[in-house]
Amino acid sequence: MSIEQFSVRGRLADTGEGITGDELQLAARNHGIPLEALRYDVTPAGLHYVLVHYDIPAGSAATWRLAVDGCVEQPMSFGLTELRAMTRRTVRVTLECAGNGRASLQPRPISQPWLNEAVGTAEWTGVLLADLLENAGIRSDAVDVVFTGADHGIERGVEQDYQRGLSLGEAIGSGAIVAWEMNGDPLPPQHGYPLRLVVPGWYGMASVKWLRSIELIDHEFDGFQNAVAYRIRQEADELGTAITRIEPRALLIPPGFPDFMSRHRFVAAGIVPLEGKAWSGWAPIDRVEVSTDAGVTWSPAKLDAAGNDELAWRSFSHDWDAAPGEHVLTVRAIDASGREQPVEAPWNRGGFANNSAQRITVLVT
Amino acid sequence: MSIEQFSVRGRLADTGEGITGDELQLAARNHGIPLEALRYDVTPAGLHYVLVHYDIPAGSAATWRLAVDGCVEQPMSFGLTELRAMTRRTVRVTLECAGNGRASLQPRPISQPWLNEAVGTAEWTGVLLADLLENAGIRSDAVDVVFTGADHGIERGVEQDYQRGLSLGEAIGSGAIVAWEMNGDPLPPQHGYPLRLVVPGWYGMASVKWLRSIELIDHEFDGFQNAVAYRIRQEADELGTAITRIEPRALLIPPGFPDFMSRHRFVAAGIVPLEGKAWSGWAPIDRVEVSTDAGVTWSPAKLDAAGNDELAWRSFSHDWDAAPGEHVLTVRAIDASGREQPVEAPWNRGGFANNSAQRITVLVT
């Protein structure tokens, strides 16, 4: 048995092929938000989606060090005590996995098999990345910023620490923070304890967990997770385009009560208040539309007041006059940049950024 | 579309049938413990396995009421404030889902598709169920104790609140507690906030979450979850036997580092310390055996000191002198009652209590 047999390239499921054992292993350890938990404006830590590429590392806040080096005037290293002494801020951020929606694609790319639940919103407390970089002094030759986590593994034959790059402009302009608290508590192990990056507006792959190094480099970063993994492609061997910000999406809290196995819903006839959350990493949400007839007709939902963190999800509601029978509920978000969530998003080979509209089957009795 | 079409009976997967969309929906919302988190003696709340039959209910500690009634001298009702004023205790309990191991069975029962990760150990703080019942006064005609949660749904056509019964003897003798804290914090929503039952030694289905009623009845409880759902059967229409306590099992922390997709492991040759946890709901762990050649030969593992809570999992370790090549690690637990974890457990139609031994494929380089 060779490394190549242990760690294979991605493939597409055959027509009609069920979820594989490899996909199930990932689904059993990672998890999405149970959709009823969309009721919380801030997701409790244990209900926020989790995607871990390799293993959750063991780390200690007492001994953790973060290096800041490369194209800086003064290479630096920070412990948690030193970071906590700096000006801190708390930001409310909606994070979504770039692979959300993958398992519904035809053909299905074989990887973590998300349906549509890989999302969550938390309040992250830490220091502005821009402040850290300013402390070290950004040299004029700096181009990209490379973030390295303590999680180590192999992926399609490439052994690596999890590592992602951002352009210097995005690293500063996105308002990224280096955080040690989630919802007012120390980070849970699965969310990066003791230290992680959080990049507002970007899919989760940018928010490197178990952060131990920030390096400024004088060229474009070409590491595996930027140049190979997280790209929109039609064919396996094309360069593709980089995945960046979160496409608009809305999700309804499934109304009524569920069947255990099918997750179909049962609702009593009459006025049913439908509620949910909508978000986009490109711009604030402009409007949300709800359909109770599988997308034939659409009604505008009522948007709750926007919060201070304009890329965090926004609550919406819509009263549905439910008549007996079977109905399919669906919903779509449109943001202020004009991006519209499609009913069916175009396919891509990695199964990324698939923001096809949610469908909930309801039996009204 | 009828209720029968929305909520079907359980079925077995066809030969070679992959994991279905229904199973995936459950796997995406519920989750196991990432096996590297077996490193923690007490599982952080967000890493403890979660299985929710229906939806996580919304509840508030400020207004929650627990009724204690039926065959008691004095029906009572408790709020959280009254419970917190009673004598409290904290117990360390290993909980495992009765369906753990289901997805590896041939043929595979279609339900929550656990591999072997549906376990966790937490410290639960609350009042002894026996104290609550004593307060209300147990009448001599009491036979069973029925626990009802606030979670509501439909299962194989039967609409229900989640409800389980225990005999009065087990309810008192098991040391069951009514808990409002997990690991020193209020219960997270998915673990029963604000109040739940915890039955040490029993599979998780007995530990009713979102607990709102405890009723003593004068006959054997025949509700769905006791009489229909959680039973060991060979045929769908037989009565079967009730599932009660947790069968012995050991799990290794996978050594080295993983491949993202296959979860196969990579380890450097030499002495590799293997560690893990072992537990049984019947009796304390007596010994653990490790095999590094797929079960051909077995070596005794070293057991760490036992804790005060004798049914909580116990740590073990074993030094493996790893030679280059491919190896399959496996492990088995034997408890003080003489129950031995089998390499392959017998099949049953619901896929319950399947404690077949873990297998980890490792490439030593």
XYZ file of C-alpha atoms in Angstrom:
730
model
C 0.000 0.000 0.000
C 1.428 3.357 -1.014
C 0.650 6.939 -0.087
C -1.149 7.238 -3.429
C -3.552 4.447 -2.450
C -4.124 5.988 0.967
C -4.789 9.485 -0.304
C -6.567 9.680 -3.625
C -7.679 12.541 -5.865
C -11.228 13.772 -5.688
C -13.789 12.001 -7.856
C -17.421 12.370 -8.857
C -20.072 9.901 -7.702
C -21.436 7.583 -10.360
C -25.054 8.046 -11.437
C -27.260 6.882 -8.585
C -24.289 6.089 -6.321
C -25.253 6.524 -2.668
C -23.162 8.345 -0.126
C -19.902 6.406 0.304
C -18.221 5.169 3.464
C -15.527 7.832 3.104
C -18.147 10.584 2.913
C -19.970 9.104 5.902
C -16.801 9.174 8.013
C -16.597 12.925 7.432
C -20.326 13.450 8.028
C -20.127 11.575 11.339
C -17.357 13.813 12.734
C -18.221 17.176 11.186
C -21.693 18.617 11.574
C -23.995 21.370 10.430
C -26.397 23.547 12.361
C -29.671 21.763 13.138
C -31.973 24.047 11.148
C -34.270 24.762 14.113
C -31.218 26.441 15.705
C -31.547 29.218 13.109
C -33.888 30.608 15.790
C -30.819 31.938 17.659
C -29.362 35.213 16.394
C -26.016 34.068 17.812
C -25.476 30.332 17.367
C -24.523 28.480 20.562
C -20.988 27.146 20.054
C -21.960 23.452 19.962
C -24.569 24.079 17.250
C -22.350 26.137 14.907
C -21.222 24.123 11.879
C -17.814 22.452 12.167
C -15.488 21.333 9.376
C -12.058 20.029 10.379
C -9.757 18.906 7.555
C -7.413 16.730 9.634
C -7.479 16.219 13.443
C -8.333 18.784 16.102
C -4.890 19.601 17.584
C -4.222 19.611 21.322
C -3.083 23.072 22.407
C -2.789 25.171 25.520
C -3.550 28.869 25.913
C -0.730 29.070 28.486
C 2.021 28.087 26.051
C 0.574 28.957 22.612
C 2.719 31.267 20.454
C 1.729 33.129 17.306
C 4.605 34.177 15.035
C 4.242 37.257 12.798
C 7.122 37.424 10.345
C 8.246 37.545 6.730
C 8.015 40.920 4.977
C 7.741 42.921 8.203
C 10.049 45.464 9.818
C 10.203 43.519 13.075
C 9.341 39.816 13.317
C 7.259 39.256 16.436
C 5.777 36.473 18.511
C 2.694 36.753 20.690
C 1.346 34.676 23.546
C -2.283 34.862 24.604
C -1.441 37.149 27.524
C 0.170 39.690 25.198
C -2.748 39.551 22.752
C -5.272 40.061 25.544
C -3.438 43.248 26.557
C -4.058 44.795 23.121
C -7.188 46.654 22.014
C -9.830 44.003 21.586
C -13.029 44.001 19.626
C -16.010 41.695 19.244
C -17.568 41.114 15.838
C -20.649 39.128 14.856
C -19.747 36.994 11.847
C -21.680 34.495 9.744
C -19.385 31.698 8.595
C -20.401 29.172 5.976
C -18.440 26.234 4.605
C -17.493 26.652 0.934
C -18.746 23.085 0.404
C -22.240 23.768 1.733
C -24.809 22.275 -0.656
C -22.311 19.867 -2.244
C -24.242 16.657 -1.581
C -27.236 17.858 -3.593
C -25.253 18.335 -6.812
C -25.616 15.982 -9.779
C -23.127 14.438 -10.269
C -22.025 14.686 -6.646
C -18.386 15.556 -5.916
C -17.089 13.083 -3.303
C -15.998 15.063 -0.239
C -17.667 16.294 2.972
C -21.343 15.732 2.000
C -23.129 18.872 3.162
C -26.776 19.382 2.362
C -27.427 23.035 3.316
C -26.663 23.272 7.044
C -22.957 24.227 7.089
C -23.428 27.692 8.573
C -23.446 29.523 11.889
C -23.117 32.987 13.376
C -20.932 33.721 16.364
C -19.468 36.671 18.212
C -15.705 36.482 17.987
C -13.452 38.479 20.307
C -9.832 39.224 19.500
C -7.496 41.776 17.974
C -7.743 43.248 14.515
C -5.307 41.527 12.176
C -4.493 45.014 10.849
C -3.325 46.061 14.327
C -1.055 43.027 14.636
C 0.504 43.671 11.230
C 0.937 47.358 12.013
C 2.763 46.424 15.218
C 5.225 44.347 13.219
C 5.484 46.971 10.453
C 4.346 46.021 6.942
C 7.183 46.253 4.451
C 6.472 47.689 1.027
C 7.342 44.379 -0.684
C 4.561 42.487 1.117
C 1.987 40.983 -1.303
C 0.143 38.137 0.443
C -0.400 37.095 4.041
C -0.094 33.377 4.802
C -1.885 31.907 7.807
C -0.779 28.516 9.130
C -2.676 26.329 11.581
C -1.391 23.545 13.831
C -3.582 20.943 12.102
C -1.540 18.517 10.027
C -2.569 15.914 7.492
C -2.436 14.664 3.945
C -4.820 15.548 1.147
C -4.709 14.143 -2.397
C -1.182 12.929 -1.648
C 0.116 16.281 -0.329
C 1.271 16.350 3.297
C 0.646 19.749 4.820
C -0.190 21.962 7.732
C -3.510 23.641 6.956
C -2.530 26.923 5.364
C -4.345 29.672 3.534
C -3.257 32.965 1.983
C -5.052 36.290 1.616
C -3.897 39.333 -0.333
C -2.643 42.090 1.960
C -5.569 44.220 0.828
C -8.158 41.588 1.803
C -6.349 40.755 5.039
C -6.706 44.360 6.159
C -9.833 45.444 4.293
C -11.990 42.505 5.370
C -11.699 43.463 9.029
C -10.197 40.053 9.838
C -9.503 39.387 13.488
C -7.299 37.003 15.431
C -9.721 35.641 18.018
C -9.468 33.735 21.299
C -13.123 33.909 22.332
C -16.333 32.625 20.740
C -19.581 33.954 22.218
C -17.705 35.237 25.283
C -15.978 31.942 26.144
C -12.549 30.549 25.212
C -12.684 28.957 21.763
C -13.930 25.345 21.891
C -11.308 22.858 20.610
C -13.167 22.288 17.333
C -13.357 26.030 16.632
C -9.621 26.648 16.950
C -8.636 26.737 20.614
C -6.721 28.652 21.683
C -6.380 31.048 18.704
C -7.848 31.413 15.221
C -8.371 33.769 12.347
C -11.880 34.995 11.469
C -12.381 36.660 8.073
C -15.837 38.303 7.899
C -17.673 37.741 4.611
C -15.446 34.906 3.398
C -16.244 31.228 3.224
C -14.891 29.380 6.260
C -11.735 28.005 4.596
C -10.134 31.459 4.996
C -10.633 31.542 8.768
C -7.633 29.406 9.752
C -8.056 27.670 13.112
C -5.322 26.770 15.658
C -3.389 29.722 14.225
C 0.339 29.603 14.933
C 1.917 31.667 12.150
C 1.185 34.760 10.073
C 3.782 35.291 7.372
C 3.897 38.160 4.887
C 5.355 37.098 1.549
C 6.461 39.072 -1.503
C 4.519 37.040 -4.079
C 1.143 35.416 -4.562
C 0.664 32.430 -2.254
C 0.429 29.160 -4.178
C -0.183 26.656 -1.365
C -2.492 23.654 -1.743
C -5.623 25.131 -0.162
C -5.473 28.263 -2.352
C -4.092 26.911 -5.622
C -5.510 23.378 -5.680
C -8.350 22.753 -3.236
C -10.728 25.689 -3.015
C -11.320 26.613 -6.656
C -14.322 26.666 -8.973
C -13.641 24.303 -11.868
C -15.547 22.393 -14.494
C -12.680 20.006 -15.257
C -10.200 18.469 -12.823
C -7.121 19.738 -14.625
C -8.075 23.359 -15.251
C -6.767 26.221 -13.124
C -10.231 27.436 -12.132
C -11.041 30.526 -10.126
C -10.393 31.147 -6.456
C -13.259 30.887 -3.973
C -13.549 34.007 -1.878
C -16.692 35.564 -0.429
C -19.962 33.905 0.577
C -22.720 33.857 -2.052
C -26.181 34.986 -0.856
C -28.368 32.345 0.770
C -31.510 32.209 2.904
C -32.660 29.309 5.068
C -36.050 28.796 6.684
C -36.509 27.306 10.118
C -38.551 24.216 9.224
C -42.064 24.868 10.590
C -44.177 22.453 12.648
C -42.670 19.146 13.718
C -40.634 16.541 11.844
C -40.774 12.918 10.918
C -37.660 11.378 12.485
C -36.302 9.728 9.344
C -37.486 11.772 6.354
C -37.350 15.144 8.159
C -40.577 16.015 6.316
C -42.687 18.427 8.352
C -46.225 18.370 9.757
C -48.096 21.643 10.255
C -51.660 22.470 11.307
C -53.693 24.451 8.749
C -54.027 28.197 9.332
C -51.587 31.068 9.638
C -48.060 29.642 10.028
C -45.315 32.146 10.864
C -42.272 31.259 8.741
C -38.932 32.572 9.974
C -35.321 32.244 8.959
C -31.954 33.834 8.346
C -30.368 35.307 5.216
C -26.793 36.364 4.532
C -24.243 37.277 1.885
C -20.527 37.872 2.177
C -20.600 40.457 -0.628
C -23.063 43.031 0.705
C -25.892 43.433 3.209
C -29.106 41.555 2.467
C -31.489 43.661 0.417
C -34.532 41.378 0.316
C -35.742 37.842 0.863
C -38.521 36.086 -1.042
C -40.509 33.082 0.123
C -42.410 30.581 -1.998
C -44.897 28.084 -0.590
C -45.595 26.455 -3.973
C -42.137 25.116 -4.851
C -41.036 28.317 -6.563
C -44.014 29.014 -8.854
C -44.878 32.253 -7.027
C -42.820 34.314 -4.583
C -43.751 36.731 -1.797
C -41.479 39.287 -0.138
C -40.519 38.413 3.440
C -40.354 41.021 6.190
C -36.743 41.798 7.142
C -35.892 42.446 10.786
C -33.743 45.482 11.607
C -30.132 45.134 10.464
C -27.414 44.865 13.113
C -24.082 46.669 13.310
C -22.141 43.874 11.635
C -23.604 44.205 8.189
C -22.376 40.893 6.769
C -23.818 38.850 9.649
C -27.051 37.057 8.850
C -30.354 38.892 9.105
C -33.673 37.543 10.367
C -36.775 37.498 8.191
C -40.353 36.364 8.595
C -43.399 35.664 6.457
C -46.909 34.615 7.470
C -48.119 31.653 5.439
C -51.832 30.869 5.223
C -51.422 27.102 5.058
C -54.158 25.053 3.406
C -54.393 21.272 3.896
C -52.257 19.190 1.558
C -48.630 18.809 0.587
C -46.529 21.924 0.007
C -42.909 22.638 -0.817
C -41.446 25.731 0.843
C -38.471 27.515 -0.637
C -36.721 30.836 -0.104
C -34.110 33.058 -1.768
C -31.945 35.987 -0.757
C -30.876 39.028 -2.783
C -28.082 41.285 -1.529
C -27.409 45.008 -1.972
C -24.738 44.281 -4.590
C -27.481 42.789 -6.784
C -26.405 39.168 -6.335
C -29.472 36.913 -6.402
C -29.612 33.451 -4.923
C -30.645 31.082 -7.742
C -33.215 28.327 -7.404
C -30.577 26.037 -8.878
C -26.923 27.077 -8.827
C -24.569 26.002 -11.636
C -22.570 22.805 -11.071
C -18.835 22.797 -10.421
C -16.458 19.929 -9.912
C -15.508 20.616 -6.295
C -19.082 21.265 -5.228
C -18.273 24.737 -3.918
C -20.405 27.823 -3.295
C -23.571 25.901 -4.192
C -26.307 28.231 -2.974
C -29.250 26.459 -4.637
C -32.468 27.260 -2.779
C -33.592 25.152 0.186
C -36.684 22.956 -0.272
C -38.819 21.835 2.675
C -41.656 19.351 2.163
C -44.607 20.043 4.470
C -47.842 18.135 5.027
C -50.563 20.508 6.249
C -53.338 18.728 8.175
C -49.583 12.443 0.161
C -50.555 10.771 3.429
C -48.912 10.511 6.832
C -47.930 6.944 5.896
C -45.952 8.221 2.919
C -44.303 10.891 5.032
C -43.306 8.593 7.882
C -42.361 5.086 6.851
C -41.311 1.952 8.739
C -37.651 1.138 9.077
C -36.058 -0.875 6.294
C -32.784 -2.591 5.531
C -30.450 -1.298 2.849
C -30.194 -3.390 -0.292
C -26.925 -5.207 -0.980
C -24.359 -2.589 -1.934
C -26.782 0.310 -1.437
C -24.904 3.440 -0.388
C -25.952 5.717 2.440
C -29.318 7.249 1.484
C -30.393 10.875 1.461
C -32.545 10.286 4.536
C -29.599 8.848 6.461
C -27.413 11.748 5.327
C -29.916 14.291 6.653
C -29.559 12.729 10.095
C -25.757 12.455 9.838
C -25.500 16.140 8.892
C -27.372 17.343 11.989
C -26.323 14.763 14.591
C -22.646 14.090 15.211
C -20.231 11.812 16.997
C -17.075 12.589 18.910
C -14.102 13.217 16.626
C -11.958 10.271 17.751
C -8.932 12.442 18.573
C -11.153 14.032 21.265
C -10.952 10.743 23.189
C -7.826 12.457 24.565
C -10.055 14.399 26.994
C -11.151 12.538 30.135
C -14.196 14.825 30.184
C -15.501 15.545 26.698
C -15.974 19.262 25.937
C -19.722 19.792 25.406
C -19.507 20.573 21.699
C -17.549 17.366 21.001
C -19.846 14.994 22.915
C -22.009 12.907 20.579
C -25.496 14.284 19.885
C -28.598 12.395 18.738
C -31.870 14.331 18.575
C -34.950 12.410 17.403
C -37.076 15.415 16.421
C -36.200 19.128 16.814
C -34.274 20.766 19.645
C -37.042 22.556 21.589
C -36.776 26.199 22.637
C -36.976 26.475 26.425
C -36.104 28.860 29.199
C -34.617 28.045 32.600
C -36.651 30.921 34.064
C -40.035 29.401 33.229
C -39.336 25.658 32.895
C -41.471 23.370 35.068
C -40.947 19.702 35.851
C -44.036 17.786 36.997
C -43.659 14.747 39.278
C -46.968 12.918 39.551
C -48.895 9.686 39.084
C -48.471 7.032 41.809
C -47.070 9.477 44.379
C -48.434 10.709 47.712
C -48.158 14.347 46.681
C -47.930 15.460 43.039
C -45.312 18.168 42.750
C -43.914 20.641 40.261
C -40.407 22.030 40.288
C -38.801 25.066 38.692
C -35.053 25.354 38.236
C -34.749 27.597 41.285
C -36.369 24.980 43.526
C -34.195 22.204 42.107
C -31.016 24.214 42.631
C -31.952 24.612 46.325
C -31.892 20.819 46.809
C -28.832 18.673 47.551
C -26.897 18.527 44.325
C -24.313 16.099 43.091
C -22.004 15.838 40.105
C -21.443 12.507 38.382
C -19.104 11.601 35.542
C -21.074 9.528 33.043
C -20.199 7.902 29.725
C -23.173 8.027 27.367
C -23.298 6.079 24.130
C -26.034 5.984 21.512
C -27.747 2.581 21.276
C -27.332 2.847 17.492
C -23.560 3.271 17.596
C -21.955 0.978 15.038
C -25.152 0.631 12.984
C -23.752 1.796 9.652
C -21.159 -1.003 9.592
C -23.731 -3.793 9.748
C -24.538 -5.984 6.734
C -27.319 -5.551 5.771
C -27.446 -2.009 7.123
C -30.573 -0.906 8.993
C -31.633 2.479 7.599
C -31.575 5.013 10.437
C -28.984 7.376 11.966
C -25.830 5.954 10.314
C -23.267 5.846 13.123
C -19.876 4.292 12.533
C -18.366 4.011 16.045
C -18.145 7.598 17.328
C -21.502 8.058 19.128
C -20.067 8.395 22.624
C -18.912 10.997 25.126
C -18.230 11.472 28.824
C -19.452 14.485 30.746
C -19.861 15.661 34.298
C -23.552 16.189 34.984
C -24.770 18.228 37.938
C -28.283 17.912 39.333
C -30.403 16.192 41.934
C -30.729 12.471 42.434
C -33.936 11.213 40.862
C -34.396 9.120 44.027
C -34.474 12.320 46.123
C -37.118 13.881 43.870
C -39.293 10.790 44.054
C -38.855 10.576 47.818
C -39.995 14.186 48.118
C -43.197 13.343 46.292
C -43.636 10.031 48.182
C -43.569 6.801 46.177
C -46.836 4.894 46.487
C -46.710 1.120 46.858
C -48.562 0.591 43.572
C -45.823 2.310 41.536
C -44.226 0.004 38.928
C -42.567 2.103 36.217
C -41.365 5.687 35.956
C -42.166 7.513 32.706
C -39.998 10.430 31.590
C -41.361 12.833 28.985
C -39.364 15.401 27.045
C -40.547 18.542 25.256
C -39.357 17.252 21.868
C -42.259 16.359 19.601
C -42.368 14.515 16.316
C -43.573 11.557 14.324
C -41.812 8.236 13.923
C -43.040 5.313 11.795
C -46.432 6.998 11.687
C -46.738 7.546 15.443
C -46.963 11.158 16.640
C -45.371 11.519 20.065
C -43.462 13.472 22.626
C -40.180 11.665 23.218
C -40.891 9.422 26.183
C -39.097 6.563 27.901
C -39.923 4.371 30.912
C -37.663 2.768 33.513
C -38.682 0.299 36.190
C -38.813 1.901 39.617
C -35.902 -0.310 40.676
C -33.687 0.890 37.795
C -34.794 4.493 38.203
C -33.511 4.477 41.782
C -30.781 1.837 41.607
C -29.021 3.290 38.565
C -28.248 6.512 40.403
C -30.100 8.511 37.732
C -30.009 12.286 38.134
C -32.085 15.180 36.884
C -29.386 17.547 35.620
C -29.187 21.220 34.669
C -25.418 21.472 34.199
C -22.988 19.745 31.853
C -19.298 20.177 32.660
C -20.104 23.043 35.039
C -22.150 25.097 32.555
C -25.890 25.243 31.856
C -26.889 22.423 29.505
C -26.333 23.332 25.843
C -29.591 23.303 23.819
C -28.711 20.029 22.088
C -28.013 18.284 25.387
C -31.388 19.096 26.937
C -31.426 22.714 28.118
C -32.658 23.525 30.646
C -33.255 20.106 32.278
C -32.617 16.458 31.439
C -32.388 12.985 32.864
C -29.030 11.169 32.957
C -29.064 7.411 33.611
C -25.511 6.133 34.275
C -24.662 2.874 32.536
C -27.591 2.941 30.117
C -27.558 3.680 26.414
C -28.450 7.295 25.720
C -32.099 6.695 24.789
C -32.896 6.394 28.527
C -31.500 9.832 29.365
C -34.510 11.912 28.315
C -33.629 15.500 27.374
C -35.778 18.645 27.779
C -37.427 16.826 30.684
C -40.819 18.215 31.655
C -42.626 15.292 33.315
C -41.857 12.320 35.553
C -44.885 10.096 36.045
C -45.067 6.971 38.186
C -47.460 4.398 36.755
C -48.883 1.168 38.151
C -48.031 -1.033 35.172
C -45.233 -1.655 32.725
C -44.747 1.288 30.327
C -45.580 0.370 26.728
C -44.795 3.600 24.908
C -43.246 3.662 21.430
C -39.597 4.148 22.429
C -39.689 1.240 24.904
C -42.055 -1.206 23.190
C -41.363 -0.510 19.506
C -38.184 1.426 18.814
C -35.314 0.374 21.064
C -35.461 -3.429 20.925
C -33.136 -6.156 19.700
C -34.924 -8.100 16.957
C -34.100 -10.395 14.074
C -37.462 -9.909 12.347
C -39.502 -6.732 12.064
C -42.646 -8.217 13.569
C -41.228 -9.984 16.597
C -41.442 -8.557 20.119
C -37.675 -8.607 20.661
C -35.843 -7.756 23.854
C -35.448 -4.351 25.455
C -32.171 -2.467 25.116
C -30.835 -1.414 28.492
C -27.195 -1.060 29.518
C -24.156 -0.266 27.416
C -22.156 -3.229 26.084
C -18.366 -3.052 26.603
C -16.375 -1.167 23.982
C -12.897 0.296 23.591
C -11.813 2.943 21.096
C -8.296 3.992 20.182
C -7.292 7.561 19.477
C -6.136 7.214 15.860
C -2.331 7.676 15.951
C -0.265 9.896 13.661
C -2.051 12.122 11.173
C -4.926 11.464 8.761
C -5.680 11.588 5.103
C -8.545 14.078 4.756
C -10.886 11.832 2.811
C -10.134 8.221 3.743
C -9.202 8.995 7.372
C -6.414 6.417 6.984
C -3.467 7.269 9.233
C 0.211 7.955 8.653
C 2.723 7.164 11.393
C 6.540 7.266 11.548
C 8.217 3.919 12.337
C 9.367 3.358 15.912
C 7.629 3.276 19.270
C 4.119 4.690 18.875
C 2.143 5.270 22.084
C -1.418 4.103 21.484
C -4.059 5.492 23.813
C -7.798 5.288 24.137
C -10.855 4.883 26.302
C -12.859 1.793 27.329
C -16.233 1.516 29.029
C -19.142 -0.750 29.863
C -22.509 0.015 31.396
C -22.620 -3.367 33.149
C -19.493 -3.279 35.292
C -16.119 -1.560 35.580
C -13.568 -2.314 32.869
C -11.413 -5.282 33.785
C -8.964 -5.288 30.890
C -8.329 -3.985 27.387
C -6.466 -5.808 24.625
C -4.841 -4.216 21.587
C -4.007 -5.853 18.273
C -1.751 -4.275 15.658
C -2.205 -7.119 13.150
C -5.958 -6.947 12.506
C -6.837 -9.254 15.391
C -4.417 -12.153 14.781
C -2.565 -11.509 18.059
C -3.550 -9.416 21.072
C -1.557 -7.639 23.797
C -2.847 -6.384 27.129
C -3.057 -2.591 27.380
C -2.066 -0.722 30.519
C -5.127 0.623 32.351
C -4.953 4.009 34.052
C -6.245 4.331 37.612
C -10.029 4.019 37.882
C -12.023 7.086 38.899
C -14.826 7.380 41.438
C -17.581 6.931 38.876
C -16.953 3.318 38.033
C -19.076 3.153 34.878
C -17.383 6.174 33.298
C -14.819 5.337 30.635
C -11.268 4.466 31.622
C -8.055 5.421 29.848
C -5.641 2.815 28.561
C -2.338 2.860 26.714
C -0.080 0.487 24.823
C 3.306 1.084 23.223
C 3.408 -0.201 19.665
C 6.749 -0.855 17.971
C 5.622 0.132 14.503
C 7.469 -1.350 11.516
C 7.122 0.131 8.010
C 4.133 -1.084 6.014
C 0.374 -1.224 6.298
C -1.195 -2.261 9.600
C -4.716 -2.575 10.962
C -5.130 -1.627 14.615
C -7.977 -2.972 16.656
C -8.916 -3.106 20.336
C -11.411 -4.809 22.637
C -12.678 -4.305 26.183
C -13.626 -6.870 28.817
C -15.552 -5.812 31.903
C -15.623 -7.155 35.462
C -18.939 -8.923 34.801
C -17.123 -11.076 32.239
C -18.711 -9.432 29.200
C -16.213 -9.431 26.317
C -16.364 -7.070 23.375
C -16.487 -9.245 20.233
C -14.463 -8.615 17.094
C -17.766 -8.873 15.228
C -21.032 -8.452 17.103
C -24.146 -10.375 15.995
C -26.493 -8.575 13.598
C -29.899 -7.268 14.636
C -32.577 -5.533 12.643
C -32.478 -2.150 14.360
C -28.687 -1.998 14.365
C -28.503 -1.593 18.130
C -25.755 -2.259 20.665
C -23.321 -3.152 17.895
C -19.990 -3.158 19.704
C -17.918 -4.751 16.943
C -14.268 -3.818 17.357
C -12.865 -0.635 15.803
C -10.436 -1.016 12.882
C -7.902 1.679 12.010
C -5.784 1.369 8.874
C -2.291 2.813 9.357
C 0.582 3.285 6.916
C 3.908 3.256 8.772
C 6.686 5.054 6.906
